[in-house]
CSV table of C-alpha atoms in Angstrom, one decimal:
chain,number,residue,atom,x,y,z
A,1,MET,CA,0.6,-77.0,96.4
A,2,SER,CA,4.0,-77.7,98.0
A,3,LEU,CA,7.0,-75.6,97.1
A,4,ASN,CA,8.7,-78.6,95.6
A,5,LEU,CA,5.8,-79.1,93.2
A,6,LEU,CA,5.8,-75.4,92.5
A,7,LEU,CA,9.4,-75.6,91.3
A,8,CYS,CA,8.8,-78.6,89.1
A,9,SER,CA,5.5,-77.3,87.6
A,10,GLU,CA,6.3,-73.6,87.1
A,11,PRO,CA,5.1,-72.5,83.6
A,12,THR,CA,7.5,-71.2,81.0
A,13,ASP,CA,6.4,-67.6,81.8
A,14,SER,CA,7.9,-67.6,85.3
A,15,ASN,CA,6.6,-65.8,88.3
A,16,PHE,CA,9.8,-66.6,90.2
A,17,GLY,CA,11.4,-63.2,89.5
A,18,ARG,CA,8.6,-61.3,91.1
A,19,ARG,CA,9.0,-60.2,94.7
A,20,ASP,CA,5.2,-60.0,95.2
A,21,TYR,CA,4.8,-63.6,94.1
A,22,TRP,CA,7.2,-64.8,96.8
A,23,ASN,CA,5.6,-62.6,99.4
A,24,GLU,CA,2.3,-64.2,98.6
A,25,VAL,CA,3.8,-67.7,98.8
A,26,TYR,CA,5.3,-67.1,102.2
A,27,GLN,CA,2.1,-65.6,103.5
A,28,LYS,CA,0.2,-68.7,102.6
A,29,GLU,CA,2.7,-71.2,104.2
A,30,SER,CA,4.0,-70.3,107.6
A,31,ASN,CA,7.0,-72.7,107.2
A,32,TYR,CA,8.2,-75.2,104.7
A,33,SER,CA,11.6,-76.9,104.2
A,34,TRP,CA,12.6,-77.3,100.6
A,35,TYR,CA,13.9,-80.7,99.6
A,36,ALA,CA,15.0,-81.6,103.1
A,37,GLY,CA,14.4,-80.7,106.7
A,38,TRP,CA,17.1,-80.3,109.4
A,39,GLU,CA,16.8,-83.9,110.4
A,40,GLU,CA,17.9,-85.0,106.9
A,41,LEU,CA,20.5,-82.2,106.5
A,42,GLU,CA,22.2,-82.4,109.9
A,43,PRO,CA,24.6,-85.3,109.2
A,44,PHE,CA,26.0,-83.6,106.1
A,45,CYS,CA,26.3,-80.2,107.7
A,46,ASN,CA,28.2,-81.8,110.6
A,47,GLU,CA,30.4,-83.4,108.0
A,48,PHE,CA,31.3,-80.2,106.1
A,49,PHE,CA,30.7,-77.3,108.4
A,50,GLU,CA,32.4,-76.6,111.8
A,51,MET,CA,30.1,-75.3,114.5
A,52,ASP,CA,31.9,-72.0,114.6
A,53,TYR,CA,31.6,-71.4,110.9
A,54,ARG,CA,30.0,-68.2,109.7
A,55,ILE,CA,27.4,-69.7,107.4
A,56,LEU,CA,25.3,-67.8,104.8
A,57,ILE,CA,21.8,-69.2,103.9
A,58,PRO,CA,20.5,-67.5,100.8
A,59,GLY,CA,16.9,-67.6,99.8
A,60,VAL,CA,15.9,-68.9,103.2
A,61,GLY,CA,12.2,-68.0,102.9
A,62,ASN,CA,10.1,-69.8,105.5
A,63,ASP,CA,12.4,-72.8,105.9
A,64,ALA,CA,12.1,-74.2,109.4
A,65,ALA,CA,15.5,-76.0,109.0
A,66,LEU,CA,17.1,-72.7,110.0
A,67,VAL,CA,15.7,-73.1,113.5
A,68,GLY,CA,17.0,-76.7,113.8
A,69,MET,CA,20.4,-75.6,112.6
A,70,TYR,CA,20.7,-72.9,115.2
A,71,ASP,CA,19.5,-75.2,118.0
A,72,ALA,CA,22.0,-77.8,116.9
A,73,GLY,CA,24.8,-75.4,117.7
A,74,TYR,CA,25.4,-73.3,114.6
A,75,HIS,CA,25.2,-69.9,116.1
A,76,HIS,CA,26.9,-67.7,113.4
A,77,LEU,CA,24.2,-67.7,110.7
A,78,THR,CA,23.2,-65.1,108.2
A,79,ALA,CA,19.9,-65.9,106.5
A,80,MET,CA,18.6,-63.7,103.6
A,81,ASP,CA,15.7,-63.6,101.2
A,82,TYR,CA,14.6,-61.6,98.2
A,83,ALA,CA,11.1,-61.3,99.6
A,84,PRO,CA,10.5,-59.3,102.9
A,85,GLU,CA,7.7,-61.6,103.8
A,86,GLY,CA,10.1,-64.6,103.9
A,87,ILE,CA,12.3,-62.7,106.4
A,88,GLU,CA,9.2,-61.9,108.5
A,89,ARG,CA,8.4,-65.7,108.6
A,90,CYS,CA,11.9,-66.3,109.8
A,91,ARG,CA,11.5,-63.8,112.6
A,92,ASP,CA,8.3,-65.6,113.7
A,93,MET,CA,9.9,-69.0,113.6
A,94,LEU,CA,13.2,-68.1,115.3
A,95,GLY,CA,11.8,-66.0,118.1
A,96,SER,CA,13.8,-63.1,119.6
A,97,GLN,CA,16.1,-65.4,121.5
A,98,ARG,CA,17.8,-66.8,118.4
A,99,ILE,CA,18.0,-63.5,116.4
A,100,LEU,CA,21.2,-61.5,116.5
A,101,GLN,CA,20.4,-58.2,118.0
A,102,SER,CA,21.7,-55.3,115.9
A,103,SER,CA,24.5,-53.2,117.4
A,104,GLU,CA,26.8,-50.5,116.2
A,105,GLU,CA,29.7,-52.9,115.8
A,106,GLU,CA,29.2,-56.5,114.9
A,107,LYS,CA,31.8,-59.0,115.9
A,108,ASP,CA,32.7,-62.4,114.3
A,109,ASP,CA,31.9,-64.2,117.6
A,110,ASP,CA,28.4,-62.7,118.0
A,111,ASP,CA,25.8,-65.5,118.6
A,112,GLY,CA,22.6,-65.3,116.7
A,113,VAL,CA,20.9,-65.4,113.3
A,114,LYS,CA,21.4,-62.2,111.2
A,115,LEU,CA,18.4,-61.7,108.9
A,116,LEU,CA,18.6,-59.7,105.7
A,117,VAL,CA,16.4,-58.8,102.8
A,118,ALA,CA,18.7,-59.1,99.9
A,119,ASP,CA,19.0,-60.4,96.3
A,120,ALA,CA,21.6,-63.1,95.8
A,121,ARG,CA,22.3,-61.7,92.3
A,122,ASP,CA,23.6,-58.4,93.8
A,123,LEU,CA,25.1,-58.4,97.3
A,124,LYS,CA,27.6,-55.6,96.8
A,125,GLY,CA,27.2,-53.2,99.7
A,126,VAL,CA,25.4,-55.8,101.6
A,127,LEU,CA,28.0,-58.6,102.2
A,128,GLN,CA,31.8,-58.2,102.2
A,129,ASP,CA,34.3,-60.3,100.3
A,130,ASP,CA,35.4,-63.5,101.9
A,131,SER,CA,33.1,-63.0,104.9
A,132,PHE,CA,31.7,-66.5,105.2
A,133,ASP,CA,33.2,-70.0,105.9
A,134,GLY,CA,30.2,-71.8,104.4
A,135,ILE,CA,27.2,-71.4,102.2
A,136,LEU,CA,24.1,-73.6,102.4
A,137,GLU,CA,21.6,-73.1,99.6
A,138,LYS,CA,18.4,-75.2,99.2
A,139,GLY,CA,16.4,-74.6,96.0
A,140,THR,CA,17.6,-71.0,95.7
A,141,LEU,CA,19.6,-71.5,92.6
A,142,ASP,CA,16.8,-73.6,91.2
A,143,ALA,CA,14.3,-70.7,91.7
A,144,ILE,CA,16.8,-68.1,90.4
A,145,PHE,CA,17.4,-70.1,87.2
A,146,LEU,CA,13.7,-70.7,86.7
A,147,SER,CA,13.0,-67.0,87.2
A,148,GLY,CA,14.2,-66.6,83.6
A,149,GLY,CA,11.2,-68.6,82.4
A,150,LYS,CA,11.4,-69.8,78.8
A,151,ASP,CA,14.3,-67.4,78.1
A,152,LYS,CA,17.2,-69.7,78.8
A,153,GLU,CA,19.8,-67.0,78.2
A,154,GLU,CA,18.1,-64.9,81.0
A,155,ALA,CA,17.9,-67.9,83.2
A,156,ASN,CA,21.6,-68.7,82.9
A,157,LYS,CA,22.4,-65.0,83.4
A,158,ASN,CA,20.5,-64.8,86.6
A,159,MET,CA,22.1,-68.0,88.0
A,160,GLU,CA,25.6,-66.9,87.0
A,161,LEU,CA,25.1,-63.5,88.7
A,162,ALA,CA,24.1,-65.3,91.9
A,163,ILE,CA,27.0,-67.8,91.8
A,164,GLU,CA,29.5,-64.9,91.2
A,165,GLU,CA,28.2,-63.0,94.2
A,166,LEU,CA,28.1,-66.0,96.5
A,167,THR,CA,31.6,-67.0,95.3
A,168,ARG,CA,32.8,-63.5,96.3
A,169,CYS,CA,31.3,-63.7,99.7
A,170,LEU,CA,32.9,-67.1,100.6
A,171,ARG,CA,36.4,-67.2,101.9
A,172,PRO,CA,39.1,-69.3,100.2
A,173,GLY,CA,38.9,-72.8,101.6
A,174,GLY,CA,35.2,-72.3,102.4
A,175,ILE,CA,32.5,-74.8,101.6
A,176,PHE,CA,29.5,-74.4,99.3
A,177,MET,CA,26.7,-76.9,99.7
A,178,SER,CA,23.8,-76.9,97.2
A,179,ILE,CA,20.6,-78.9,97.6
A,180,THR,CA,18.9,-78.9,94.1
A,181,ALA,CA,16.5,-81.0,92.1
A,182,VAL,CA,15.2,-79.0,89.1
A,183,VAL,CA,18.4,-77.7,87.4
A,184,VAL,CA,21.1,-80.0,88.8
A,185,GLY,CA,23.0,-80.2,85.5
A,186,GLN,CA,23.0,-76.4,85.0
A,187,ILE,CA,24.3,-75.8,88.5
A,188,GLN,CA,27.0,-78.5,88.1
A,189,ALA,CA,28.0,-77.1,84.7
A,190,ALA,CA,28.3,-73.5,86.1
A,191,PHE,CA,30.7,-74.7,88.8
A,192,ASP,CA,32.6,-77.0,86.5
A,193,SER,CA,33.3,-73.9,84.3
A,194,ARG,CA,35.0,-72.4,87.3
A,195,GLN,CA,37.4,-75.2,88.1
A,196,ASP,CA,40.1,-72.6,88.8
A,197,GLN,CA,37.9,-71.4,91.7
A,198,TRP,CA,36.2,-74.6,92.9
A,199,GLU,CA,37.2,-78.1,93.9
A,200,CYS,CA,34.3,-80.4,93.5
A,201,ILE,CA,33.7,-82.7,96.6
A,202,VAL,CA,30.3,-84.2,95.7
A,203,ASP,CA,29.0,-84.0,92.1
A,204,GLU,CA,25.7,-84.8,90.5
A,205,ASP,CA,26.6,-88.4,89.9
A,206,SER,CA,27.7,-89.2,93.5
A,207,ILE,CA,26.0,-90.5,96.6
A,208,TYR,CA,27.9,-89.2,99.6
A,209,THR,CA,28.1,-91.3,102.8
A,210,THR,CA,29.1,-89.8,106.1
A,211,GLU,CA,31.4,-91.5,108.6
A,212,ASP,CA,28.2,-92.5,110.5
A,213,GLY,CA,26.7,-94.1,107.5
A,214,PHE,CA,24.1,-91.5,106.4
A,215,THR,CA,23.7,-91.3,102.6
A,216,SER,CA,22.8,-88.2,100.6
A,217,ASN,CA,20.2,-90.1,98.6
A,218,ASN,CA,17.9,-89.7,101.6
A,219,ILE,CA,17.6,-86.0,100.6
A,220,ASP,CA,14.7,-85.2,98.3
A,221,GLY,CA,17.1,-83.8,95.7
A,222,ASN,CA,20.7,-83.8,94.8
A,223,MET,CA,23.4,-82.7,97.2
A,224,LEU,CA,26.3,-80.9,95.5
A,225,VAL,CA,29.4,-79.7,97.5
A,226,TRP,CA,32.4,-77.7,96.5
A,227,LYS,CA,35.4,-76.2,98.3
A,228,LYS,CA,36.6,-72.8,97.2
A,229,ARG,CA,40.2,-73.1,96.1
A,230,ILE,CA,43.0,-71.3,97.9
A,231,THR,CA,45.1,-69.5,95.3
A,232,GLU,CA,48.2,-67.3,95.4
A,233,LYS,CA,45.9,-64.3,95.2
A,234,SER,CA,43.8,-65.4,98.2
């Protein structure tokens, strides 16, 4: 079963909060791009992200779009996943030439993909405040919400924790792009409730068209985009 169908058909008692479940999923499928591959994403990433942006990709799993993104010229990427097996699949796909080699002192201009095993709901001690220019998530907030199963209070709590942490890690003026299909309304509502923090660029009712004529309805899901507001405290 594809991961798209997994998201849509997950029973009310969810497995999505179990690390061993995701490890098993990634072991069975060597690579899979949720909702859109790099070919579909590239026009929109080029529209919203500069090539030198420090971009965080939470819940990367075994998404081969990461390789395409790096090869297109985005060389300051941090990809993370809750499940260690997902990060191992990333290592296999990327090859050593694309992975940032660890050093005692990391610099902003270091080229390569940094790989982390981390939970998007709690990134304190893992990622610093305002440390990224862009965030690209594909299906991660969907899976985090659905990890609450039939307990909608728990589902919302999980998603809110992730959004709070990702907000903290993105610099003022940075771009948050979400590709979602299962809980579009819940994600939109969560960002709408933070209008003091976020300016909505593309909402759930919009179809975005790039300058070159690519439209977001070619993505197998909804593309939502926000810009983190610059405030006096920033």
